[in-house]
XYZ file of C-alpha atoms in Angstrom:
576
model
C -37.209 -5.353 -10.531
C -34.913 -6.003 -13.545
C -32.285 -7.717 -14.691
C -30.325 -4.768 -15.204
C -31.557 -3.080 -11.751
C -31.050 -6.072 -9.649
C -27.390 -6.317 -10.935
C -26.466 -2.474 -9.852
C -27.671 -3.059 -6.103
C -25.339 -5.962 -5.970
C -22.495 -3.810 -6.338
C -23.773 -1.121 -4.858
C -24.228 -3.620 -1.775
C -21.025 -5.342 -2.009
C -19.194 -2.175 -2.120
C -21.442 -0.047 0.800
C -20.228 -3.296 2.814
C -16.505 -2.536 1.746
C -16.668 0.881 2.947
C -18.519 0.263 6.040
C -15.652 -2.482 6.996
C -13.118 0.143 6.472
C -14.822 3.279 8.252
C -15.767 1.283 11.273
C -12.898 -0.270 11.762
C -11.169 2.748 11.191
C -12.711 4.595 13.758
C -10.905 2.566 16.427
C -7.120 2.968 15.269
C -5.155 5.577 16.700
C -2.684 7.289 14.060
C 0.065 4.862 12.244
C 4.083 5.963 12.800
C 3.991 6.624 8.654
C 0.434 8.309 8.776
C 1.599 11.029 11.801
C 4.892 11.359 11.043
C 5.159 11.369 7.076
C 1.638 12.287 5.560
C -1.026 14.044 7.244
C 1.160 17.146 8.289
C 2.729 17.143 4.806
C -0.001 16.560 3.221
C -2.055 19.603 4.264
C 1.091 21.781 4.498
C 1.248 21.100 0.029
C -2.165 22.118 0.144
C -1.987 25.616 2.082
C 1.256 26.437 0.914
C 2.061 24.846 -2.145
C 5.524 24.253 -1.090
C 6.953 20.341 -1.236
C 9.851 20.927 1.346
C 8.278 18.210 3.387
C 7.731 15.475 0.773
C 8.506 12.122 2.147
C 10.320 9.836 -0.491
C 6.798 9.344 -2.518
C 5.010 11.849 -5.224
C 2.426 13.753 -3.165
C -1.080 13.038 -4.881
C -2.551 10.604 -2.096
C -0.808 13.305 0.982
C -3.054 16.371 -1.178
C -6.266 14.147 -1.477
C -6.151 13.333 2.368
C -5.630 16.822 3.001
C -8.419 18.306 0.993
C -11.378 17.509 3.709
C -9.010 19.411 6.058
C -9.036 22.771 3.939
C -12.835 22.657 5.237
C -11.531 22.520 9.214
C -11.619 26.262 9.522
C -9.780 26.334 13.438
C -6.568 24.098 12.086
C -3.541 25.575 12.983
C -0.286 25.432 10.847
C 2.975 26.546 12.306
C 5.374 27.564 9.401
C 6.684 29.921 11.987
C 8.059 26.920 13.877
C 11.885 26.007 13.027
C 11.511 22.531 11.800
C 9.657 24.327 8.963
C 13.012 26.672 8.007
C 15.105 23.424 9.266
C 12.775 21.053 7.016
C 12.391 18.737 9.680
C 9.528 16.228 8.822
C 8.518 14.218 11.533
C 9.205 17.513 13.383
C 6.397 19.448 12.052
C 4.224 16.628 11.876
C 4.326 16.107 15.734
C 3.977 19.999 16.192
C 0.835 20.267 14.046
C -1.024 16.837 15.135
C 0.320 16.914 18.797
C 0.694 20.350 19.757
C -1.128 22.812 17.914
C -4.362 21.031 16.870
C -3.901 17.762 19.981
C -7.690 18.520 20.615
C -8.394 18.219 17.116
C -6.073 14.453 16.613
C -9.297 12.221 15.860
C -11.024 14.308 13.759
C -8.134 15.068 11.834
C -6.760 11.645 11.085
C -10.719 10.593 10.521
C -10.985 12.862 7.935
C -8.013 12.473 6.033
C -8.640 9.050 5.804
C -11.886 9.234 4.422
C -10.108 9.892 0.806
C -8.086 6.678 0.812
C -11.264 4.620 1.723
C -12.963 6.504 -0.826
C -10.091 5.419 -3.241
C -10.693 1.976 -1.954
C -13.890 2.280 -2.853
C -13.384 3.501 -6.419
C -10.896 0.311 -7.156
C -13.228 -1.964 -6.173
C -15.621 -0.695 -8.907
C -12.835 -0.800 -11.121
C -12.201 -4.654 -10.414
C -15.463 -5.586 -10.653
C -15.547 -3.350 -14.036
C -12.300 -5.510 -15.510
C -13.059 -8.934 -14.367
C -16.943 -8.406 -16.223
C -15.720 -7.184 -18.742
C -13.364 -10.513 -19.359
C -15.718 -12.849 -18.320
C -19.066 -12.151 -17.217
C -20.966 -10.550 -14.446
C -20.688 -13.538 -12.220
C -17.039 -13.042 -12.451
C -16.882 -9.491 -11.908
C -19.105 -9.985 -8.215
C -16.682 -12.760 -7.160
C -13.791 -10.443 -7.717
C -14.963 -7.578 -6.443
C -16.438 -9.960 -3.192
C -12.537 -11.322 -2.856
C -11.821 -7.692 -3.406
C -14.484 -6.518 -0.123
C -13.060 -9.070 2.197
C -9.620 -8.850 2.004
C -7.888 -8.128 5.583
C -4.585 -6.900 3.354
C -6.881 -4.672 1.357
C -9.226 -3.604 4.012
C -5.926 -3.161 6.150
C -4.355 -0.559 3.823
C -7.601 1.050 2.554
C -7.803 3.221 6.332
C -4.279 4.525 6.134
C -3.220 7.902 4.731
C -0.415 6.325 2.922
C 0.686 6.014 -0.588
C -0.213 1.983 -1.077
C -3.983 2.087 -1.854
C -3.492 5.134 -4.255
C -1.086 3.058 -5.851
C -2.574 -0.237 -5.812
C -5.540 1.670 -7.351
C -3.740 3.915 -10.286
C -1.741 1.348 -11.237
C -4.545 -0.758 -11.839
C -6.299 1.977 -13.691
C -3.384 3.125 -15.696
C -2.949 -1.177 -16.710
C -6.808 -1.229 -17.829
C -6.962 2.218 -19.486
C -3.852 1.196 -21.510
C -5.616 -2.089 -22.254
C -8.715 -0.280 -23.461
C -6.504 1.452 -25.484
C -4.560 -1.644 -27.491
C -8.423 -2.933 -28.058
C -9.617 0.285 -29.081
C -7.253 2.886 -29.862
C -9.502 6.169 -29.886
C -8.081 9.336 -28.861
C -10.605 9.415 -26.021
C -9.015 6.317 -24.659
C -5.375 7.729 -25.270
C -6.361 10.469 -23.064
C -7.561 8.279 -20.562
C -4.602 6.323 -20.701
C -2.339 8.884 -20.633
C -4.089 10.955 -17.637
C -4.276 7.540 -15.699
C -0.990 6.978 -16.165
C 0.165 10.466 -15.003
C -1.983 9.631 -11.441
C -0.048 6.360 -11.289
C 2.872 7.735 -11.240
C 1.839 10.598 -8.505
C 0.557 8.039 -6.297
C 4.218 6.085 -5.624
C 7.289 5.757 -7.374
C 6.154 2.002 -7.456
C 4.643 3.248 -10.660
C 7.563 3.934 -12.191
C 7.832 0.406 -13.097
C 4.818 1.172 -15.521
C 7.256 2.380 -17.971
C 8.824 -1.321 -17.852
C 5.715 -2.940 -18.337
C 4.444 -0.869 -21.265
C 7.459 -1.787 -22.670
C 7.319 -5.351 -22.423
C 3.404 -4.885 -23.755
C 4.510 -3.169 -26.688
C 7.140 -6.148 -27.853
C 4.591 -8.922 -27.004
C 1.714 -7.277 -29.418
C 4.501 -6.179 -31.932
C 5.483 -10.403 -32.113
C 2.196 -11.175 -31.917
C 0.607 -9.107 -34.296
C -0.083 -11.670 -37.014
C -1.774 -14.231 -34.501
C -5.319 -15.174 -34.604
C -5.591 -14.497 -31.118
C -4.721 -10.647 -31.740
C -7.521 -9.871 -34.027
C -9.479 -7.893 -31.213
C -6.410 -6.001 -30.699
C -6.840 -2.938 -33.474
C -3.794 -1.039 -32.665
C -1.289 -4.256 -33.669
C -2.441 -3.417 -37.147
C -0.134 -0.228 -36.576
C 2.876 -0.812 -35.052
C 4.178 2.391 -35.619
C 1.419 4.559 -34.425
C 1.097 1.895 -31.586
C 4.476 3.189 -30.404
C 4.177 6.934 -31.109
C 0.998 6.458 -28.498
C 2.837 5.072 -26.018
C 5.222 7.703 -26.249
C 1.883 10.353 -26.306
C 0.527 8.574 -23.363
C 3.915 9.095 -21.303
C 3.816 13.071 -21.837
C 0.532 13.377 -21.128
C 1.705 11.302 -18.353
C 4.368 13.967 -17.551
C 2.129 16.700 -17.863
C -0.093 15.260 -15.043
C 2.844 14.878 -12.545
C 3.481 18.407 -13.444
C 0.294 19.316 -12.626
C 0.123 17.483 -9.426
C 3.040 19.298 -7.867
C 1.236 22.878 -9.069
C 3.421 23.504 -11.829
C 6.456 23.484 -9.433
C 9.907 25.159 -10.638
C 12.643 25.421 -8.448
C 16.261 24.752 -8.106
C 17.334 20.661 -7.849
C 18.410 21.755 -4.126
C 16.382 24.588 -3.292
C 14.493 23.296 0.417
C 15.907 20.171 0.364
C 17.264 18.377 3.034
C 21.149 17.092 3.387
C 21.938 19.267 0.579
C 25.934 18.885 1.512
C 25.858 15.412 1.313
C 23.731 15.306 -2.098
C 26.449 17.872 -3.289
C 28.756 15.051 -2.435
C 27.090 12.403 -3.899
C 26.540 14.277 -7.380
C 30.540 15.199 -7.371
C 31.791 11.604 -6.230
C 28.885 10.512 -9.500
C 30.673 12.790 -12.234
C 34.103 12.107 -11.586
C 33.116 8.213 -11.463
C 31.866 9.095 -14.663
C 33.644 11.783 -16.347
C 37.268 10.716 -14.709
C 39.462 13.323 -12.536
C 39.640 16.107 -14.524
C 35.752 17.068 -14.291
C 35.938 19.800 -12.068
C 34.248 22.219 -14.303
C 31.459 20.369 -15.390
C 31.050 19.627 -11.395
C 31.000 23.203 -10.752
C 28.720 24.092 -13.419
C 26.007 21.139 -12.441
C 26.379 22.131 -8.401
C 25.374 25.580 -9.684
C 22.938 24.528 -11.808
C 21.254 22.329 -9.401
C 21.252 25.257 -6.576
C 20.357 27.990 -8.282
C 18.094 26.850 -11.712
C 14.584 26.333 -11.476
C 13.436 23.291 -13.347
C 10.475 21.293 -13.541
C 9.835 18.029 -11.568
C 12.835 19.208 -9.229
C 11.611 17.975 -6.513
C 10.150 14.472 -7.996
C 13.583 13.826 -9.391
C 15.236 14.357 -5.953
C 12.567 12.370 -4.481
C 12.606 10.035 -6.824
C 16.587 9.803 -6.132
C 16.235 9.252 -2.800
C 13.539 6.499 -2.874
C 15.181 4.299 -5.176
C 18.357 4.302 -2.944
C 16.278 3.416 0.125
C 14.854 0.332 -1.908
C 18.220 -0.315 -3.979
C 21.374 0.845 -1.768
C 20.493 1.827 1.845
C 20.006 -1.220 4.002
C 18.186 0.506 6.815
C 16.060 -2.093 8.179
C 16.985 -5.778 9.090
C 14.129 -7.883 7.532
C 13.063 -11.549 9.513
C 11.434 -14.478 8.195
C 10.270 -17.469 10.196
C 12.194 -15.793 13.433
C 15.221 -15.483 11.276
C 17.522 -11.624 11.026
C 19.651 -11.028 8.041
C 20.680 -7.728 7.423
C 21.248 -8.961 3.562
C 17.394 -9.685 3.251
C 16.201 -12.564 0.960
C 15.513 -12.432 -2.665
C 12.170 -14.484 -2.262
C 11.205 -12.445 0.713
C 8.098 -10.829 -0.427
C 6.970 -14.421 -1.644
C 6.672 -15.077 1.873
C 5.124 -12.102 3.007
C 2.236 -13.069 0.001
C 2.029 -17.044 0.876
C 1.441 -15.816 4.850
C -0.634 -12.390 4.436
C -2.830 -13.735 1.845
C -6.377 -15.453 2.313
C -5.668 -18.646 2.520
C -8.799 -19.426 0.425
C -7.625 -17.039 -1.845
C -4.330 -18.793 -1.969
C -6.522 -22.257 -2.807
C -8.730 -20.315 -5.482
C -5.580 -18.991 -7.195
C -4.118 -22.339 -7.593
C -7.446 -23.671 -9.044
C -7.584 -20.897 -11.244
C -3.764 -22.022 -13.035
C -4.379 -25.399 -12.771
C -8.286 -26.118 -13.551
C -9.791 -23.248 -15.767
C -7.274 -22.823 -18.026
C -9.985 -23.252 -20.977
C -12.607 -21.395 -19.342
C -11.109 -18.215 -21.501
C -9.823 -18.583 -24.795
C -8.269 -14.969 -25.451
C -4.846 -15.238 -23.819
C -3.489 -11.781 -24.735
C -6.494 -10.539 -22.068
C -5.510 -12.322 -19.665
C -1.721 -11.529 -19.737
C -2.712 -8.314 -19.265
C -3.539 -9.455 -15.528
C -0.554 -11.527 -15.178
C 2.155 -9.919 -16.522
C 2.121 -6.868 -14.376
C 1.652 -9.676 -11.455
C 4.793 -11.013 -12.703
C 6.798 -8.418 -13.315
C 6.612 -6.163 -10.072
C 7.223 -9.728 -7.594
C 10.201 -10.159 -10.358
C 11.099 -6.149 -9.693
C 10.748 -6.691 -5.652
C 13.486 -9.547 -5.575
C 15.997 -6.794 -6.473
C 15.317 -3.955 -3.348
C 16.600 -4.334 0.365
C 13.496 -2.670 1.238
C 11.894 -5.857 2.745
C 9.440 -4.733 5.240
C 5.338 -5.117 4.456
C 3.026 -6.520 2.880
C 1.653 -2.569 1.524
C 4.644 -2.879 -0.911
C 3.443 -5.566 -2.962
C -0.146 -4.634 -2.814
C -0.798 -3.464 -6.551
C -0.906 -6.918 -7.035
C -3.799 -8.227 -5.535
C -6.938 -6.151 -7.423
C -4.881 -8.173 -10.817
C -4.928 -11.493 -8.816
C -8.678 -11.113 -8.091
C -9.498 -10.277 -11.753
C -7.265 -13.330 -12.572
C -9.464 -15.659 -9.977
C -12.763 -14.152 -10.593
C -12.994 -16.407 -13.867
C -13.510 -20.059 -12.155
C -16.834 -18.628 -11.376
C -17.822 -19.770 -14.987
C -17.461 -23.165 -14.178
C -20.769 -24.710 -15.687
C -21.694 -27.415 -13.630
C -24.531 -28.632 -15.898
C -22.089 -29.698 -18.768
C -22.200 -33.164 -18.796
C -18.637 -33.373 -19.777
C -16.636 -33.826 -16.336
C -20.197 -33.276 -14.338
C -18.923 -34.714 -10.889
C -15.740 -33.261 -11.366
C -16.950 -29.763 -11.937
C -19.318 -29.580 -9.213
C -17.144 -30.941 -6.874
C -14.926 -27.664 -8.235
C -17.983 -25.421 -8.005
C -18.862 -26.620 -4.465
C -15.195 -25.755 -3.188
C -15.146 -22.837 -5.009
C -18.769 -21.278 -2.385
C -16.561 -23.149 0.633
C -13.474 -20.980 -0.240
C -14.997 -18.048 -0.583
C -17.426 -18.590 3.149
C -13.959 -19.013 4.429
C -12.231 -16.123 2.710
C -15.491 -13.877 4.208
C -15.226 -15.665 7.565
C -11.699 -14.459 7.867
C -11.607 -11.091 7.230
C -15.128 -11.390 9.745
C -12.843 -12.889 12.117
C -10.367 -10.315 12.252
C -12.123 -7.107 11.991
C -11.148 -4.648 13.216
C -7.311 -5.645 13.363
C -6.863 -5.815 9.611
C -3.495 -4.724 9.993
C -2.068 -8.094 11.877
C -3.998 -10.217 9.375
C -1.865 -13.517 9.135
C -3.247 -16.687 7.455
C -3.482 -20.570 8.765
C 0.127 -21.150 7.515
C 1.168 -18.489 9.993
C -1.090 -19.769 12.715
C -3.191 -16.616 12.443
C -2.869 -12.881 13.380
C -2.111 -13.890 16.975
C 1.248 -16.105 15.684
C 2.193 -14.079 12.779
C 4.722 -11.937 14.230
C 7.183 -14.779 14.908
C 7.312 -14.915 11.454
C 7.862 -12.130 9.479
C 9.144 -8.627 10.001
C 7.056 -6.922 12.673
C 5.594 -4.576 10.595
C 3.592 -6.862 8.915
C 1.542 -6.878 12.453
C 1.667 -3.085 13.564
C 2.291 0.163 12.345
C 1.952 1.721 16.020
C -2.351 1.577 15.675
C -3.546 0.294 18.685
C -2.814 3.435 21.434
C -7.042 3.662 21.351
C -7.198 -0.021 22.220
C -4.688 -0.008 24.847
C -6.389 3.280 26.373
C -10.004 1.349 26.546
C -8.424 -1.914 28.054
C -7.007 0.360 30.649
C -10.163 2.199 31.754
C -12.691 -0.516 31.280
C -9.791 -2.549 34.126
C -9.783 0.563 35.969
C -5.630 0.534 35.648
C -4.501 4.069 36.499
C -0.738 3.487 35.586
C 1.179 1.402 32.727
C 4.344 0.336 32.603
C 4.610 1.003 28.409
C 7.463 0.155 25.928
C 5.274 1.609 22.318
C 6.587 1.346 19.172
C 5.071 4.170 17.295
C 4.639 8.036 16.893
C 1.750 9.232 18.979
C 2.230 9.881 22.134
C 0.107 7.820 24.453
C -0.922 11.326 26.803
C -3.265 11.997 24.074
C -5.964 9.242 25.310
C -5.417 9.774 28.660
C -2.691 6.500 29.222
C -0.714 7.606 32.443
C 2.641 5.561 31.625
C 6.060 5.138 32.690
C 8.631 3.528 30.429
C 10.311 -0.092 31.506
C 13.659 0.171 33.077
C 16.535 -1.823 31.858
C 16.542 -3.635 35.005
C 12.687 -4.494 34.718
C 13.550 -5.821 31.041
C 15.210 -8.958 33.205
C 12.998 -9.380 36.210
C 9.522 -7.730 35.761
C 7.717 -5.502 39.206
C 4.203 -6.018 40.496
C 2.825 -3.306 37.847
C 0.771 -3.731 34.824
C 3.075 -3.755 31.489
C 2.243 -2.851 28.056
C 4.569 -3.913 25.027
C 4.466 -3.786 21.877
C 5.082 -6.757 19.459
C 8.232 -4.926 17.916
C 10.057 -4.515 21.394
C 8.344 -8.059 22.965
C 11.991 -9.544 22.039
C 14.137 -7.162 23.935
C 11.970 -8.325 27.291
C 13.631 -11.512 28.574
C 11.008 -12.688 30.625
C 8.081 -12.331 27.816
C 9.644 -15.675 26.297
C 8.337 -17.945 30.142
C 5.252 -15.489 31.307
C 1.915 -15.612 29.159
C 0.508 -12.216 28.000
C -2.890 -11.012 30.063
C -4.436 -10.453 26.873
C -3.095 -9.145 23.091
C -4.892 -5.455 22.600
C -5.733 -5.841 18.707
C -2.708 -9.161 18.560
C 0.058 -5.862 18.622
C 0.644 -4.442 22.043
C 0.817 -7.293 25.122
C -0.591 -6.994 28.615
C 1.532 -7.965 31.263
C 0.072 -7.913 34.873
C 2.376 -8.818 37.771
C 0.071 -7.323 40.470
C -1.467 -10.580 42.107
C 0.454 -13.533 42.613
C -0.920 -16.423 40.463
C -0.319 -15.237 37.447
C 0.232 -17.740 34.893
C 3.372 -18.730 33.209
């Protein structure tokens, strides 16, 4: 076998082991709130219709790739008869199509359309691995892409039909194509760059913050250009064509997002929901702008924007109506360390990294600032890792969105590249010897632990906590509860109950599916059984455990995947 062979089947390995984690684990999580109530439907309704009157506040290119495997389920039913079609009610239509017209059909359905995202998963694995060997070695790229394939957050995210993996992913691959690019600027990299960047920013509007960072890379190589360490960099030798591409990469960029919503033109308004109050908010905008006496132009834009088709309509209003759910609308309280404030905290996604990270990761990280800071001599590289890194924690302390760790993952396939270099610490230099093979040896004990965590856990990816939150069954004290479930354990709960042989539940379930669809006979907790609990069996789930006064004295039965607990009263020496 050679050199070349053996080094294929260790990716090939490390990534069939990635997948398998994901589809096996996947297998035995009923549908998330966001996947039934804001994607699946949605998704496959863009792809049979080709209308976007359901689009959630995200572009629609990880809903349409979830949805193509479903195009194949000849007996699906979709009800655009049904009003919350004409009344463009969402959640609505989801529940109809998952829960009512295919409920026989739920499993393979949600199966399916995850299959994409862990395909996606898949894909940016490759791509870290491809980045980190490319900067410094193959060693490097197998311990990146080995952080990558044992990563609870990644893993976590990787089985949802949401937008974070395809962003986390496109991102990544817009941020290496672009690099490419500044080291070798042929048009078939342009292209690339330009088409990557286009899926980036159809993935989430996260992306938009690409425009921001290209930005910032354009001033750094335009002061830079005379430095040594630019020499690799051909396209600083042409500053102006350097910024003519950028501005080529952005249309093409354009063109893509036109592409992904099927060459869409339609009216600002046309199918969208609360137009009366958008009409509102446009008219309060101009005058605030244009003073009092802009009743005209407010006329002529309110009939512009309900009766002329553009293009990108409804990506602008979408677009609109994301950034004042992470920039205006305070609609969820965040918590840290038990803590509500309805203000949030500028550092809060900080601690949503220092607790949902590896720890060992956390350690390797620190080892990689503070100990290898010679092991690679071409800096600009590497701030192409950090920088976006940087910039997007630096972009996060300005939204009131504080909820999950899924909003900061784009992060982590950069921090992984970053880390993968301290595995080119050569131990048999005899300057430093001890010192570096004491490194080298904590470096193999890291990563055992970083792969005995994410073994731990499986398959509850999702509650993943580190040490510093005392682990998945601790971490909801301390950060907002949907850092520990997004409504994915009904399946769990519904084994638990028949391998006990428990014919009736008390349940208080925080989440979209309705428990009838795996055979869970429940009742919901009275008010009065919220103070003093009855001799039944009751099943909570970690975001209502607070309103339950008597969950603070009684210890749960068991936790069914650390998010919903069992409470059973029945026998009399139960154990507070």
């Amino acid at each position: 076998m050679n050199q070349e062979y053996k080094r294929y089947l260790i990716v090939s390995i490390l990534l069939v082991i990635f997948f398998v984690q994901a589809v096996t684990s996947m297998v035995q999580k009923s549908p998330t709130a966001d996947e039934a109530a804001h994607h699946i439907a949605p998704g496959y309704s863009f792809m049979k219709t080709r209308d976007f009157r359901l689009n959630s506040t995200g572009p629609p290119l990880m809903e349409e790739l979830s949805a193509i495997p479903l195009l194949f389920m000849k007996d699906l039913r979709i009800s655009i008869d049904h009003p919350s079609w004409a009344e463009i009610q969402r959640t609505e239509f989801s529940r109809q199509f998952l829960f009512v017209d295919n409920v026989d059909k739920v499993d393979r359905i949600v199966f399916w359309s995850r299959v994409p995202i862990v395909l996606t998963g898949v894909f940016l694995g490759f791509l870290v691995f491809l980045w980190s060997s490319r900067l410094y070695g193959f060693r490097s790229g197998v311990f990146a892409l080995f952080l990558y394939a044992f990563s609870p957050t990644i893993l976590a995210h990787t089985r949802l039909v949401t937008m974070d993996m395809g962003a986390s992913c496109f991102i990544f691959l817009a941020v290496f194509c672009f690099y490419l690019y500044c080291k070798n600027p042929s048009f078939r990299n342009l292209i690339f760059s330009g088409v990557a960047f286009g899926l980036a920013q159809l993935s989430k509007y996260t992306a938009v913050y690409l425009y921001l960072l290209y930005l910032v890379f354009f001033l750094l190589i335009w002061f830079c250009s005379k430095r040594d360490f630019m020499v690799d960099y051909k396209i600083s030798r042409n500053i102006k064509n350097f910024f003519f591409s950028i501005v080529f990469i952005l249309l093409i960029g354009n063109f893509i997002v036109f592409c992904g919503y099927f060459f869409e033109m339609k009216p600002l308004l046309l199918n969208d929901i609360d137009v009366g109050e958008k009409i509102a908010f446009f008219e309060k905008f101009i005058t605030r702008v244009f003073g009092n006496n802009s009743e005209l132009l407010k006329e002529k834009f309110i009939s512009l924007a309900l009766n002329q088709s553009i293009p990108f309509s409804t990506y602008i209003m979408s677009f609109l109506g994301a950034s004042n759910q992470a920039l205006v609308e305070q609609k969820f309280v965040p918590m840290i360390f038990g803590n509500y404030n309805p203000d949030g905290w500028r550092y809060y996604y900080i601690i949503v990294f220092l607790l949902k990270t590896s720890f060992s990761v956390l350690i390797l990280l620190v080892i990689a600032v503070l100990f290898s800071r010679g092991l690679k001599k071409d800096r600009m590289s590497e701030l192409f890792i950090t920088i976006p890194v940087i910039l997007l924690m630096m972009l996060t302390m300005l939204s009131v969105l504080q909820l999950g760790v899924r909003y900061i993952l784009p992060i982590y396939p950069f921090l992984f590249v970053y880390i993968s270099k301290i595995a080119n610490v050569n131990i048999q230099d005899n300057k430093g010897f001890i010192q570096r093979r004491l490194v080298y040896i904590l470096i193999l004990f890291l990563g055992f632990c970083h792969l005995f965590s994410s073994v731990k856990v499986f398959p509850h990816y999702l509650p993943y906590f580190n040490v510093l939150a005392g682990g998945p069954s601790n971490g909801y004290k301390y950060l907002t509860r949907v850092n520990a479930s997004l409504g994915q354990n009904l399946k769990g709960l519904a084994d638990f109950l028949k391998e006990n042989n428990i014919r009736r539940v008390k349940l208080s379930y925080w989440g979209f599916a309705p428990p009838e669809i795996y055979n869970i006979n429940s009742l919901p907790i009275e008010d009065s059984e919220k103070q003093t609990p009855r001799p039944e069996v009751y099943a909570i789930s970690v975001h209502h455990i607070d309103e339950v006064e008597w969950t603070k004295k009684f210890k749960p039965r068991c936790k069914i995947g650390y998010t919903i607990f069992i409470y059973d009263f029945r026998f009399a020496n139960y154990t507070q």
